[in-house]
C-alpha positions as YAML, in Angstrom:
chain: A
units: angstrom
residues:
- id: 1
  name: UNK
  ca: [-74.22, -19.71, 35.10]
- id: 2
  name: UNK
  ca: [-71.65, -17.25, 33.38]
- id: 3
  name: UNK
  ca: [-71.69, -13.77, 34.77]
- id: 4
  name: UNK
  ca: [-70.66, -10.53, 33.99]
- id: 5
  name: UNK
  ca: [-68.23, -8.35, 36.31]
- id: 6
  name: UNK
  ca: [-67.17, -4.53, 36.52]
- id: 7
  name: UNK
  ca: [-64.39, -3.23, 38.78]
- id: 8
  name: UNK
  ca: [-63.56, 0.02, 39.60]
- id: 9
  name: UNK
  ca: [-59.79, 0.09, 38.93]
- id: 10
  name: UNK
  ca: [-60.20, -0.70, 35.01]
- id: 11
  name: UNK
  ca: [-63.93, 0.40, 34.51]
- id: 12
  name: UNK
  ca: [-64.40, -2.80, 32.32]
- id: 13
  name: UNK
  ca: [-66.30, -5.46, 32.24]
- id: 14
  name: UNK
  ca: [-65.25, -9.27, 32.30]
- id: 15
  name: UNK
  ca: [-67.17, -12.31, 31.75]
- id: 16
  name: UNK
  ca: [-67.02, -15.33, 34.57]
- id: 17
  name: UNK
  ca: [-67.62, -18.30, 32.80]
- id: 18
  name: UNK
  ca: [-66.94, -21.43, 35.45]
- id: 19
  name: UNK
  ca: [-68.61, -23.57, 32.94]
- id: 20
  name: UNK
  ca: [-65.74, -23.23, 30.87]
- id: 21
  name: UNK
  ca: [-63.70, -23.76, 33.74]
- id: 22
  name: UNK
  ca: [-61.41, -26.41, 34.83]
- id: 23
  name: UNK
  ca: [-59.35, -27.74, 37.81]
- id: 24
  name: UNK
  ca: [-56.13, -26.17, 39.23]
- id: 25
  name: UNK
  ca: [-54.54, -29.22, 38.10]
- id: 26
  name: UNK
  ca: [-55.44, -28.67, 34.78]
- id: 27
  name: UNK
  ca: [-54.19, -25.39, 34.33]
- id: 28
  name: UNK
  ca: [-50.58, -26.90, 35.75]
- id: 29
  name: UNK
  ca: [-47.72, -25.87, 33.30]
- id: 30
  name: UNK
  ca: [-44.72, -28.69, 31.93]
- id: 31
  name: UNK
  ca: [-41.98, -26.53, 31.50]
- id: 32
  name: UNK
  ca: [-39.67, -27.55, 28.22]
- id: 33
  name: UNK
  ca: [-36.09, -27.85, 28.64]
- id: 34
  name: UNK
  ca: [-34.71, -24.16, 28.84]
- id: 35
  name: UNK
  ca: [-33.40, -22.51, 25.31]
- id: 36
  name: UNK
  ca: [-30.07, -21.49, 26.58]
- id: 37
  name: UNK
  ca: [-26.95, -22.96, 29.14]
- id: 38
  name: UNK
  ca: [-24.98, -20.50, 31.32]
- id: 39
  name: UNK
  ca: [-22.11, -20.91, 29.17]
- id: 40
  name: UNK
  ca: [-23.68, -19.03, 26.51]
- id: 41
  name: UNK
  ca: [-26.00, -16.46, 28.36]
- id: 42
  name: UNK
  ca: [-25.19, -13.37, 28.01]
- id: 43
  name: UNK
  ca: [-27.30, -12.51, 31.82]
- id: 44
  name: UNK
  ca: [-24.69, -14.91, 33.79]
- id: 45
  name: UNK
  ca: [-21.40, -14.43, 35.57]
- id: 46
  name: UNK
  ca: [-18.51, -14.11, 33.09]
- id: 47
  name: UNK
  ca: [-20.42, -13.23, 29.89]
- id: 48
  name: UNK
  ca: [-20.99, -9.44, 30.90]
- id: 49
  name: UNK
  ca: [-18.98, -8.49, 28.08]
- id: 50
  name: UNK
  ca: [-21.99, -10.03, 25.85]
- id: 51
  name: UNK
  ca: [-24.34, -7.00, 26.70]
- id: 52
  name: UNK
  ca: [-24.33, -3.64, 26.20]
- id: 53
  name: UNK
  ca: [-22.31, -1.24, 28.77]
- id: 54
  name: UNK
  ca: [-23.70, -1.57, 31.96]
- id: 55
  name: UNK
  ca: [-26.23, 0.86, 33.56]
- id: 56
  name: UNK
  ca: [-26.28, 0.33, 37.56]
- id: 57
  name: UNK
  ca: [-25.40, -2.69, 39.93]
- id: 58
  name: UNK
  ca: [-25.69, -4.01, 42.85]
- id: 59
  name: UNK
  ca: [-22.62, -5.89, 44.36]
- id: 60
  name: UNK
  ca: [-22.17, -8.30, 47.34]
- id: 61
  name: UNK
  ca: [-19.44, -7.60, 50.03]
- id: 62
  name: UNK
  ca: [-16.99, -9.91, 47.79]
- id: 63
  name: UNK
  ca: [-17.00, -7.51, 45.16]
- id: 64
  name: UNK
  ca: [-19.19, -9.57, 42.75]
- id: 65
  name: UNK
  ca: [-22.83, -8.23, 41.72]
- id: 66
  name: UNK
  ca: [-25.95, -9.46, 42.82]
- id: 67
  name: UNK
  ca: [-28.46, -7.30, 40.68]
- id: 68
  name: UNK
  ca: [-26.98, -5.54, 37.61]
- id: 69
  name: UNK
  ca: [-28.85, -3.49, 34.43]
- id: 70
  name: UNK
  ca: [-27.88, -3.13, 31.18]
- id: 71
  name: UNK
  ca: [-29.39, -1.31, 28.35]
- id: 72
  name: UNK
  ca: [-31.79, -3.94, 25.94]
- id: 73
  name: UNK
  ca: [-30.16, -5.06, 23.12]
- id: 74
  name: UNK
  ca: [-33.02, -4.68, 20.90]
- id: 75
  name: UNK
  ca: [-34.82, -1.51, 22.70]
- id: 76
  name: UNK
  ca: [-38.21, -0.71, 21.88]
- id: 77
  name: UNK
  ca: [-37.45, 2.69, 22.10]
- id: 78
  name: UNK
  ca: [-34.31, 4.46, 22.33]
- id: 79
  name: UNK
  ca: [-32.23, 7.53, 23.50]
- id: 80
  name: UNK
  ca: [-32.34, 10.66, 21.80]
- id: 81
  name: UNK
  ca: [-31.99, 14.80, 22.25]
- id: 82
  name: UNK
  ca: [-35.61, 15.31, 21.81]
- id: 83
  name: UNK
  ca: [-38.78, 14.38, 21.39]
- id: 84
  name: UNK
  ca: [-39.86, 15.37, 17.68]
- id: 85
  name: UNK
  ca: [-43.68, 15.51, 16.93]
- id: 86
  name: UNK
  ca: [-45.45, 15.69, 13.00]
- id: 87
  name: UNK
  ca: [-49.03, 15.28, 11.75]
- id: 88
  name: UNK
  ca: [-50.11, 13.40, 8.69]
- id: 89
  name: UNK
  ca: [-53.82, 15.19, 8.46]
- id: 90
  name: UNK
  ca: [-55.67, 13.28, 11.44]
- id: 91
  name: UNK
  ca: [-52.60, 11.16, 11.87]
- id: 92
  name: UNK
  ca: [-49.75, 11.74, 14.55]
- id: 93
  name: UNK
  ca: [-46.19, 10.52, 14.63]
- id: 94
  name: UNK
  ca: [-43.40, 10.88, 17.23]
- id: 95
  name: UNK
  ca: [-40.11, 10.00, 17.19]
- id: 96
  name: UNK
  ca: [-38.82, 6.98, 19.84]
- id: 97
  name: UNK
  ca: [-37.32, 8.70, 22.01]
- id: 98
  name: UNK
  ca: [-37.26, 7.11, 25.20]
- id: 99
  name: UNK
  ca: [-35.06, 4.21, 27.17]
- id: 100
  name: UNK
  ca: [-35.22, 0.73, 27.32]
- id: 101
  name: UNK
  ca: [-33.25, -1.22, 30.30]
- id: 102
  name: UNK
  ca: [-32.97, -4.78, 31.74]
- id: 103
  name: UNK
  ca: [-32.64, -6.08, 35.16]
- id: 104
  name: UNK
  ca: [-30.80, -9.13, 35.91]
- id: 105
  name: UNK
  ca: [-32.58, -10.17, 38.76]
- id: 106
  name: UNK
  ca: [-29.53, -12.56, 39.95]
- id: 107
  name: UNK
  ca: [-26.17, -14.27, 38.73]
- id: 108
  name: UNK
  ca: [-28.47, -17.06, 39.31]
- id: 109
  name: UNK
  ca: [-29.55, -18.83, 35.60]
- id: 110
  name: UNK
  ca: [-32.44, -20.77, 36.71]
- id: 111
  name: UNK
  ca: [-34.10, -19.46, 40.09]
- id: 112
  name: UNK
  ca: [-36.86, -17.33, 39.25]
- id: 113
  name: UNK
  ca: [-37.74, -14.45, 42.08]
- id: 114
  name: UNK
  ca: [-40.23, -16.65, 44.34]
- id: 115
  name: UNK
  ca: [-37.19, -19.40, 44.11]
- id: 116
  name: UNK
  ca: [-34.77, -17.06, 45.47]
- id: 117
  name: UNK
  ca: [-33.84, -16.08, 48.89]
- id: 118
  name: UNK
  ca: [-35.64, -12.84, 50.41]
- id: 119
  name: UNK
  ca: [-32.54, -10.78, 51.13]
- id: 120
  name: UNK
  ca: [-32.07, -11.00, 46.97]
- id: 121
  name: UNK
  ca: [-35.49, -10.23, 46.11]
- id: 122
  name: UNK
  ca: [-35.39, -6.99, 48.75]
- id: 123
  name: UNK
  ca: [-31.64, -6.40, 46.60]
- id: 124
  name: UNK
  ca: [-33.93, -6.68, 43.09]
- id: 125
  name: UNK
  ca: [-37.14, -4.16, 44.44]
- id: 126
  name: UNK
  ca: [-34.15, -1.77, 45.39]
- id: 127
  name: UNK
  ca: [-32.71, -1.38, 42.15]
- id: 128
  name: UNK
  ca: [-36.27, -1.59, 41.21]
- id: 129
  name: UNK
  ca: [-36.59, 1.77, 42.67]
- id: 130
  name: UNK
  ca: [-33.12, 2.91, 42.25]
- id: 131
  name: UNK
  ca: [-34.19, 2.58, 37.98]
- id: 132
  name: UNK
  ca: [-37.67, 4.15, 38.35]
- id: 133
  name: UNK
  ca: [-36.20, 7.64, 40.27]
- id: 134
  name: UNK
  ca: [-33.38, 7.92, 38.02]
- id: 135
  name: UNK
  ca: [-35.75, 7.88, 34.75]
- id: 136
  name: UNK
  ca: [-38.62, 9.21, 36.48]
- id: 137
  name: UNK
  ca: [-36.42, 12.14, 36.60]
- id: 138
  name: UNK
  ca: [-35.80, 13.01, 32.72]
- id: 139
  name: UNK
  ca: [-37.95, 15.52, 31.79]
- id: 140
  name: UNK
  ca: [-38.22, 14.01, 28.57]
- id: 141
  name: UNK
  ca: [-40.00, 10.82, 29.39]
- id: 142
  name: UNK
  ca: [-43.77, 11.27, 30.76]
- id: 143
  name: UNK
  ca: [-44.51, 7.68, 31.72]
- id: 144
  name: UNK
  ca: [-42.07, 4.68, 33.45]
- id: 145
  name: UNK
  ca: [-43.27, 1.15, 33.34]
- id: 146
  name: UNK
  ca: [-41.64, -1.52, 35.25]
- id: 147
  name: UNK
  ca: [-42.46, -5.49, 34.27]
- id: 148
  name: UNK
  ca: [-41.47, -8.85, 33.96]
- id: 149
  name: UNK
  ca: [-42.14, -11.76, 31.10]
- id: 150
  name: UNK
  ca: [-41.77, -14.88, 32.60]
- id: 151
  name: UNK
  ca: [-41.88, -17.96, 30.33]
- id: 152
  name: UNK
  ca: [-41.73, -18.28, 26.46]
- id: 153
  name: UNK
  ca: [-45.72, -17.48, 26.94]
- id: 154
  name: UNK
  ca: [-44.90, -14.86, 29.10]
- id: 155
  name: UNK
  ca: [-42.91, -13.08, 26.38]
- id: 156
  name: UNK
  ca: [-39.36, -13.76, 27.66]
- id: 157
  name: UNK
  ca: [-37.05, -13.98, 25.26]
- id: 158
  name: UNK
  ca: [-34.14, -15.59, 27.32]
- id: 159
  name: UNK
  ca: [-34.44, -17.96, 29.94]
- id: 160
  name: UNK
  ca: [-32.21, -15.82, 32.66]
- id: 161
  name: UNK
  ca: [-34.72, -14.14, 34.95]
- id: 162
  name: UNK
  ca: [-35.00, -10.60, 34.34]
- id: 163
  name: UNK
  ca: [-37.16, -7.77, 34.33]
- id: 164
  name: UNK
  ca: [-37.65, -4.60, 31.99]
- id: 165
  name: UNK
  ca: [-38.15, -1.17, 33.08]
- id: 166
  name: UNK
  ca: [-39.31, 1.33, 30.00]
- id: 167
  name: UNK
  ca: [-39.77, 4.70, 29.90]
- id: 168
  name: UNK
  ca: [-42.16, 6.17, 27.19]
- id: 169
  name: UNK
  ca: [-42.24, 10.33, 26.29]
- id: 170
  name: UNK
  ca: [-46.25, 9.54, 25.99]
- id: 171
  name: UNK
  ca: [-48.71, 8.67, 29.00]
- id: 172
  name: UNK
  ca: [-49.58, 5.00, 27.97]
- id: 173
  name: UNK
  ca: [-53.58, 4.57, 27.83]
- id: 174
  name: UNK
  ca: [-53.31, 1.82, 30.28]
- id: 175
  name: UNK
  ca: [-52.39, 4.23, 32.70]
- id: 176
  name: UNK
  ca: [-54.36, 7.22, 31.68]
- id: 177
  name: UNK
  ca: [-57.35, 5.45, 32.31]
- id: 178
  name: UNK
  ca: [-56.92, 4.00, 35.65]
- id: 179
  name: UNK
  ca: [-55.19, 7.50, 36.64]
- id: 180
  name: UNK
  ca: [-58.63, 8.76, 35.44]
- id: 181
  name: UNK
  ca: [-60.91, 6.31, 37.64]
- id: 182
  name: UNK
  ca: [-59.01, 6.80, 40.35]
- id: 183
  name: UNK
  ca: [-59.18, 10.67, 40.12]
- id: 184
  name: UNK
  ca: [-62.80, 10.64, 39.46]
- id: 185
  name: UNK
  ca: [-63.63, 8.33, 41.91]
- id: 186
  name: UNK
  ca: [-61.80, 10.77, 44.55]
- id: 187
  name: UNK
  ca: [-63.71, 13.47, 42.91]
- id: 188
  name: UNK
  ca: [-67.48, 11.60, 44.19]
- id: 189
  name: UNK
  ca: [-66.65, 10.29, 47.17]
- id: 190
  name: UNK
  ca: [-63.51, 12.20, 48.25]
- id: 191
  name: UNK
  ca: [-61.63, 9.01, 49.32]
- id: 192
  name: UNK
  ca: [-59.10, 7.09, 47.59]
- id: 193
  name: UNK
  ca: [-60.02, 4.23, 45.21]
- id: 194
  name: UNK
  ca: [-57.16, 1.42, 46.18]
- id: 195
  name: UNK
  ca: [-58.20, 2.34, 49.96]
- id: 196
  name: UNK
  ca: [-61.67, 1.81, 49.73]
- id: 197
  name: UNK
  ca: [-61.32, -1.69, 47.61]
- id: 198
  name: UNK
  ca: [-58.87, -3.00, 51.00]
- id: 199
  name: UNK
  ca: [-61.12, -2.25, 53.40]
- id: 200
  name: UNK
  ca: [-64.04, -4.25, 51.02]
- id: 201
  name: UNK
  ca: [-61.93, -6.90, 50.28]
- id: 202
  name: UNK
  ca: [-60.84, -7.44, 53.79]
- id: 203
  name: UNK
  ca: [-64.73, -7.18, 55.15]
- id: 204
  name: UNK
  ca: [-65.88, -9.90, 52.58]
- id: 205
  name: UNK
  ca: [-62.50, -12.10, 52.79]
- id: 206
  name: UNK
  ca: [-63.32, -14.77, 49.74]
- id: 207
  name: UNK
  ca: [-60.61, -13.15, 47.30]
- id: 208
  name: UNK
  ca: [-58.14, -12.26, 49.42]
- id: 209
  name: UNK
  ca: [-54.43, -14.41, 49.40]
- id: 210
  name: UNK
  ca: [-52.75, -13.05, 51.68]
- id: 211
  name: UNK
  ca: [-53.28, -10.36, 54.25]
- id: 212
  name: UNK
  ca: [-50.16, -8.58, 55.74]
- id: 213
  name: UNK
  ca: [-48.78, -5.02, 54.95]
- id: 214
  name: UNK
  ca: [-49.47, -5.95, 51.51]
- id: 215
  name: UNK
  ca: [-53.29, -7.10, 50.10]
- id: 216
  name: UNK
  ca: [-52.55, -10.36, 47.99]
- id: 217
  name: UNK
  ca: [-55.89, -11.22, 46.45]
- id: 218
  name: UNK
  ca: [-57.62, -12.05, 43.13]
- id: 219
  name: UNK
  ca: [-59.47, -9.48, 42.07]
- id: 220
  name: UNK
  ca: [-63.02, -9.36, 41.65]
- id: 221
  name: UNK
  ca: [-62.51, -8.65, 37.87]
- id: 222
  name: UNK
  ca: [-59.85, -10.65, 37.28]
- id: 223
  name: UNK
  ca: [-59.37, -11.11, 33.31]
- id: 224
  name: UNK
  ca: [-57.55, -14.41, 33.60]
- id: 225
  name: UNK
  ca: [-57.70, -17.81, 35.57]
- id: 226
  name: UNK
  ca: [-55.56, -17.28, 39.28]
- id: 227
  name: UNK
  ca: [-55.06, -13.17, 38.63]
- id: 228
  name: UNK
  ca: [-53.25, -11.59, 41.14]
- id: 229
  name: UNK
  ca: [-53.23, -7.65, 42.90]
- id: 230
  name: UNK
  ca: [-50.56, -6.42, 45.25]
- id: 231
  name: UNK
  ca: [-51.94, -3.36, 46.95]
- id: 232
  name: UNK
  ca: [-50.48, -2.02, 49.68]
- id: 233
  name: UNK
  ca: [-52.43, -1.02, 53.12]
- id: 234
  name: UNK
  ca: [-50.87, 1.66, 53.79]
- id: 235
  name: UNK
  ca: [-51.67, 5.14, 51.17]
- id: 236
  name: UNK
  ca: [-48.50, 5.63, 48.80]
- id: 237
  name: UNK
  ca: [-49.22, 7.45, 45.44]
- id: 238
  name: UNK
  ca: [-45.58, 6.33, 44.22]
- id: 239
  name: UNK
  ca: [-43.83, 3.25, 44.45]
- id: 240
  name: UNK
  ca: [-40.46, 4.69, 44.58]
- id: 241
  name: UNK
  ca: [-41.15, 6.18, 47.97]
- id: 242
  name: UNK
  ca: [-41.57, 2.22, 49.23]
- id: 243
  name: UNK
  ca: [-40.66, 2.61, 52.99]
- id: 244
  name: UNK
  ca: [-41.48, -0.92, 53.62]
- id: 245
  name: UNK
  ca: [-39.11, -2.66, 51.59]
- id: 246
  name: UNK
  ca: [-38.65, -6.25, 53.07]
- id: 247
  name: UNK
  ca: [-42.51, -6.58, 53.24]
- id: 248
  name: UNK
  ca: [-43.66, -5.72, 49.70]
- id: 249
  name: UNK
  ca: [-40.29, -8.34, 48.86]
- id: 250
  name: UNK
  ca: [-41.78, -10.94, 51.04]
- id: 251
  name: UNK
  ca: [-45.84, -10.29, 49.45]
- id: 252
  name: UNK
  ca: [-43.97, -10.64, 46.36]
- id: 253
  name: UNK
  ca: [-42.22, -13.64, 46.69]
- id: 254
  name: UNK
  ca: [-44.93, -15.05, 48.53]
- id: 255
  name: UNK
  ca: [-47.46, -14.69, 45.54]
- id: 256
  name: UNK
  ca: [-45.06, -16.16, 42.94]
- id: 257
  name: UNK
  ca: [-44.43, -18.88, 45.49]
- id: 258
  name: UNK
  ca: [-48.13, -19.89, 45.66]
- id: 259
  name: UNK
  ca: [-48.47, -19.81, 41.90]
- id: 260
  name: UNK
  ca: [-46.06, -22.11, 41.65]
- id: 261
  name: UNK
  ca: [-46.99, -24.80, 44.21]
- id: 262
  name: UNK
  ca: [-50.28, -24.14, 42.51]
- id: 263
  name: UNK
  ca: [-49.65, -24.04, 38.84]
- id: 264
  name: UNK
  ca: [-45.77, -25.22, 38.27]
- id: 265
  name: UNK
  ca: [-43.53, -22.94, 36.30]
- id: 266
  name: UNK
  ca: [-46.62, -20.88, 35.01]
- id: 267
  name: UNK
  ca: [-45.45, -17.99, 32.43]
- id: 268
  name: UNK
  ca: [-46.58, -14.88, 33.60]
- id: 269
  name: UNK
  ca: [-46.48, -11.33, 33.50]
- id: 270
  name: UNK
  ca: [-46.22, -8.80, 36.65]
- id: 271
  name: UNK
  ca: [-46.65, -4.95, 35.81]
- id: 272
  name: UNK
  ca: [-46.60, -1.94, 38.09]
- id: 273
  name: UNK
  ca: [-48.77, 0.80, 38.41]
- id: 274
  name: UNK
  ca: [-47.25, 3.68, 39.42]
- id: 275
  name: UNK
  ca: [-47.82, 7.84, 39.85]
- id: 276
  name: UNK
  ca: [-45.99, 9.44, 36.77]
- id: 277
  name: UNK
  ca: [-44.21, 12.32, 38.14]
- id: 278
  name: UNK
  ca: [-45.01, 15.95, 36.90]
- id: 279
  name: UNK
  ca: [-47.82, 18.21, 37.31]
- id: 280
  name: UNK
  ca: [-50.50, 17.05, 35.04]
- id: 281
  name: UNK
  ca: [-52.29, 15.87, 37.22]
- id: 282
  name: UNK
  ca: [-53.08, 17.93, 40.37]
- id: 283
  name: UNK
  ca: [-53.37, 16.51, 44.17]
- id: 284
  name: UNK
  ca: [-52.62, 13.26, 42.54]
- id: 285
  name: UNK
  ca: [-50.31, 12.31, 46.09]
- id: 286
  name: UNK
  ca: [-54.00, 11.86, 47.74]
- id: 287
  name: UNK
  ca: [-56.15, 10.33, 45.30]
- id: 288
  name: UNK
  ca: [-53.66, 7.20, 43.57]
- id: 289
  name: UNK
  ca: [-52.76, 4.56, 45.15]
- id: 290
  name: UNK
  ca: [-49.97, 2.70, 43.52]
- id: 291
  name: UNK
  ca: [-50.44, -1.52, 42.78]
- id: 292
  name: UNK
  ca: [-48.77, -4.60, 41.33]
- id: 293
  name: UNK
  ca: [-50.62, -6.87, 38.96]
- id: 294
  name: UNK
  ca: [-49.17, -10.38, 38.57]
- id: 295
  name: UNK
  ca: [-50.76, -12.10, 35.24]
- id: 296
  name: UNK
  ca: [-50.58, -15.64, 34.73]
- id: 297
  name: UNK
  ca: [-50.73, -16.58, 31.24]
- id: 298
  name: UNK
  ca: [-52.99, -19.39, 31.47]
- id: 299
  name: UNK
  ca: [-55.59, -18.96, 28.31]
- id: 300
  name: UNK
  ca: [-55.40, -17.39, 24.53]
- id: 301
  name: UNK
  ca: [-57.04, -14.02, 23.25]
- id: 302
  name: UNK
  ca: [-59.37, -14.74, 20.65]
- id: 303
  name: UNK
  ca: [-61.63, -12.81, 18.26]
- id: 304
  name: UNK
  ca: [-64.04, -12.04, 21.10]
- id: 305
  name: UNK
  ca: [-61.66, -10.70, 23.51]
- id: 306
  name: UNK
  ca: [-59.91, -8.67, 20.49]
- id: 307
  name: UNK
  ca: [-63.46, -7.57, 19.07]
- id: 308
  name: UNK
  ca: [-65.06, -6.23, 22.66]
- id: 309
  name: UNK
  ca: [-61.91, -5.68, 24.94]
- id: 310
  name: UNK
  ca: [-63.36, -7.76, 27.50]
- id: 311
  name: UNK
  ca: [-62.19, -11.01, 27.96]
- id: 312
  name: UNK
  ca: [-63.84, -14.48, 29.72]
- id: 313
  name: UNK
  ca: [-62.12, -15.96, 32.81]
- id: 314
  name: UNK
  ca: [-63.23, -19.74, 32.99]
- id: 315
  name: UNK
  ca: [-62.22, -19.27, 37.02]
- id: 316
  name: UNK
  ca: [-63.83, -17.63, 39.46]
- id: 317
  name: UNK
  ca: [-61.39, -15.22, 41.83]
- id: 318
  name: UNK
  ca: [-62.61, -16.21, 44.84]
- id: 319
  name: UNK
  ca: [-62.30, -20.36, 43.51]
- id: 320
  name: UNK
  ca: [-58.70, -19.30, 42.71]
- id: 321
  name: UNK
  ca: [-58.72, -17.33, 45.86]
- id: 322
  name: UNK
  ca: [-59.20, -20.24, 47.63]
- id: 323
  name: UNK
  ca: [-56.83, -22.92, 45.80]
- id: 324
  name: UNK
  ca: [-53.84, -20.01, 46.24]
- id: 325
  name: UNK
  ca: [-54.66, -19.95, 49.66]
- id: 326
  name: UNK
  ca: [-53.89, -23.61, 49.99]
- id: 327
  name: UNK
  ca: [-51.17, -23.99, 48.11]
- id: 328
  name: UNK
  ca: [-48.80, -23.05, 51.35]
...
């Protein structure tokens, strides 16, 4: 029988429908031939002259670069002197202000982060970091939001892998609202939110992946079919003060790596959430508890999801919990 969920990091409820449901094996992606060669990618060795000036690298000891960003071509938002605000009667408008960049995971055209080696991966969650300080600290942006589109479903444009990193002069309401449950929940029960959910999810065990420095589970709300969260054991408010590098790399790998043997070359999103820096919102370095959420993009949005905001997962976390768990 279909049930309905609530979970404390998105205060929203989900529907669990396992009648709807169907094996792993039927969720298991074909991937079509991919859209572009090396010869005329603009992400690969040779054609950096096809992108905009570069941003930041990272280079290898023979001088070549293992990691590099570039500005995006066709930026959602772009660079400017300074935000500019009007109202239209109850309307608002801003101007797009804000910055728009692109990480080229590796000179590699086809090996996607769980296919690469771990020493790369720890190279890509550095300049990960490296990005997020650097904008984190323009006064003109409020909000930083690191993610990757995987797959044409995913919402990757070009085959390459790459992620995005954009920085908005708005708090997005995505993260105003779980900044707000995890606040409030502080505020009743003076603990931290992402520390209590470990320490339930590692008593009852069913959802959880993986359990080393880094929580790899599916979450007991999960929206869609094999839904992962990276949360880390250990407090941290802010990702960019990461100590433990090589272990949130190898959770990280590890996860895409057991989607894969799972699912195939399943499209998926990953997005960060992170503590925006600033002061607007007091004793936040106690109270949030930064996380990764890795979406694989495995069913459609319909009218009902649109309508309500909630949306209907045909597999249960702790089913997918338990395939994901296998897969290695």
């Amino acid at each position: 029988m279909p049930e309905l969920r609530w979970g404390p990091l998105r205060r929203r409820w989900v529907i669990v429908a396992p009648e709807r449901g169907k094996r792993p094996s039927d969720f298991r992606v074909q991937v079509p031939p991919a859209a572009s060669s090396p010869r005329d990618c603009p992400f690969c060795p040779g054609n950096e002259h096809l992108t905009p000036p570069e941003i930041a690298r990272i280079s290898g000891p023979d001088g070549n670069w293992r990691v590099r960003v570039v500005p995006n071509k066709f930026p959602a938002l772009s660079d400017g002197p300074r935000l500019e605000l009007a109202r239209q009667g109850i309307l608002r408008r801003a101007s797009g202000l804000g910055a728009h960049e692109v990480v080229i995971d590796s000179p590699d055209h086809v090996r996607d982060l769980d296919e690469l080696p771990l020493e790369q991966v720890r190279l890509v969650v550095d300049m990960y970091i490296e990005r997020l300080v650097a904008l984190s600290s323009d006064l003109r942006f409020r909000y930083v939001q690191l993610f990757k589109n995987h797959g044409r479903e995913g919402g990757a444009s070009l085959s390459h892998p790459h992620s995005q990193i954009v920085a908005t002069p708005v708090l997005p309401p995505e993260a105003e609202a779980r900044l707000s449950a995890a606040r409030d929940f502080h505020s009743a029960h003076g603990r931290c939110l992402v520390c209590e959910l470990v320490e339930e999810e590692l008593k009852v065990g069913d959802r959880v992946v993986e359990a080393g420095d880094f929580l790899v589970l599916s979450p007991y709300d999960a929206r869609f079919p094999f839904e992962l969260l990276i949360l880390p054991r250990e407090h941290g408010h802010d990702f960019t003060q990461l100590s433990r590098r090589d272990a949130f790399a190898r959770a990280l790998k590890g996860a895409l790596t057991r989607l894969r043997a799972l699912l195939g070359d399943v499209p998926y999103n990953f997005v960060l959430h992170t503590a925006p820096r600033g002061t607007d919102w007091p004793g936040i370095e106690d109270w949030y508890h930064w996380h990764l959420e890795i979406i694989p993009r495995l069913t459609k949005l319909a009218g009902f999801e649109w309508g309500t905001g909630m949306f209907i997962n045909p597999m249960p976390p702790e089913a997918a919990a338990e395939h994901l768990r296998a897969a290695l």
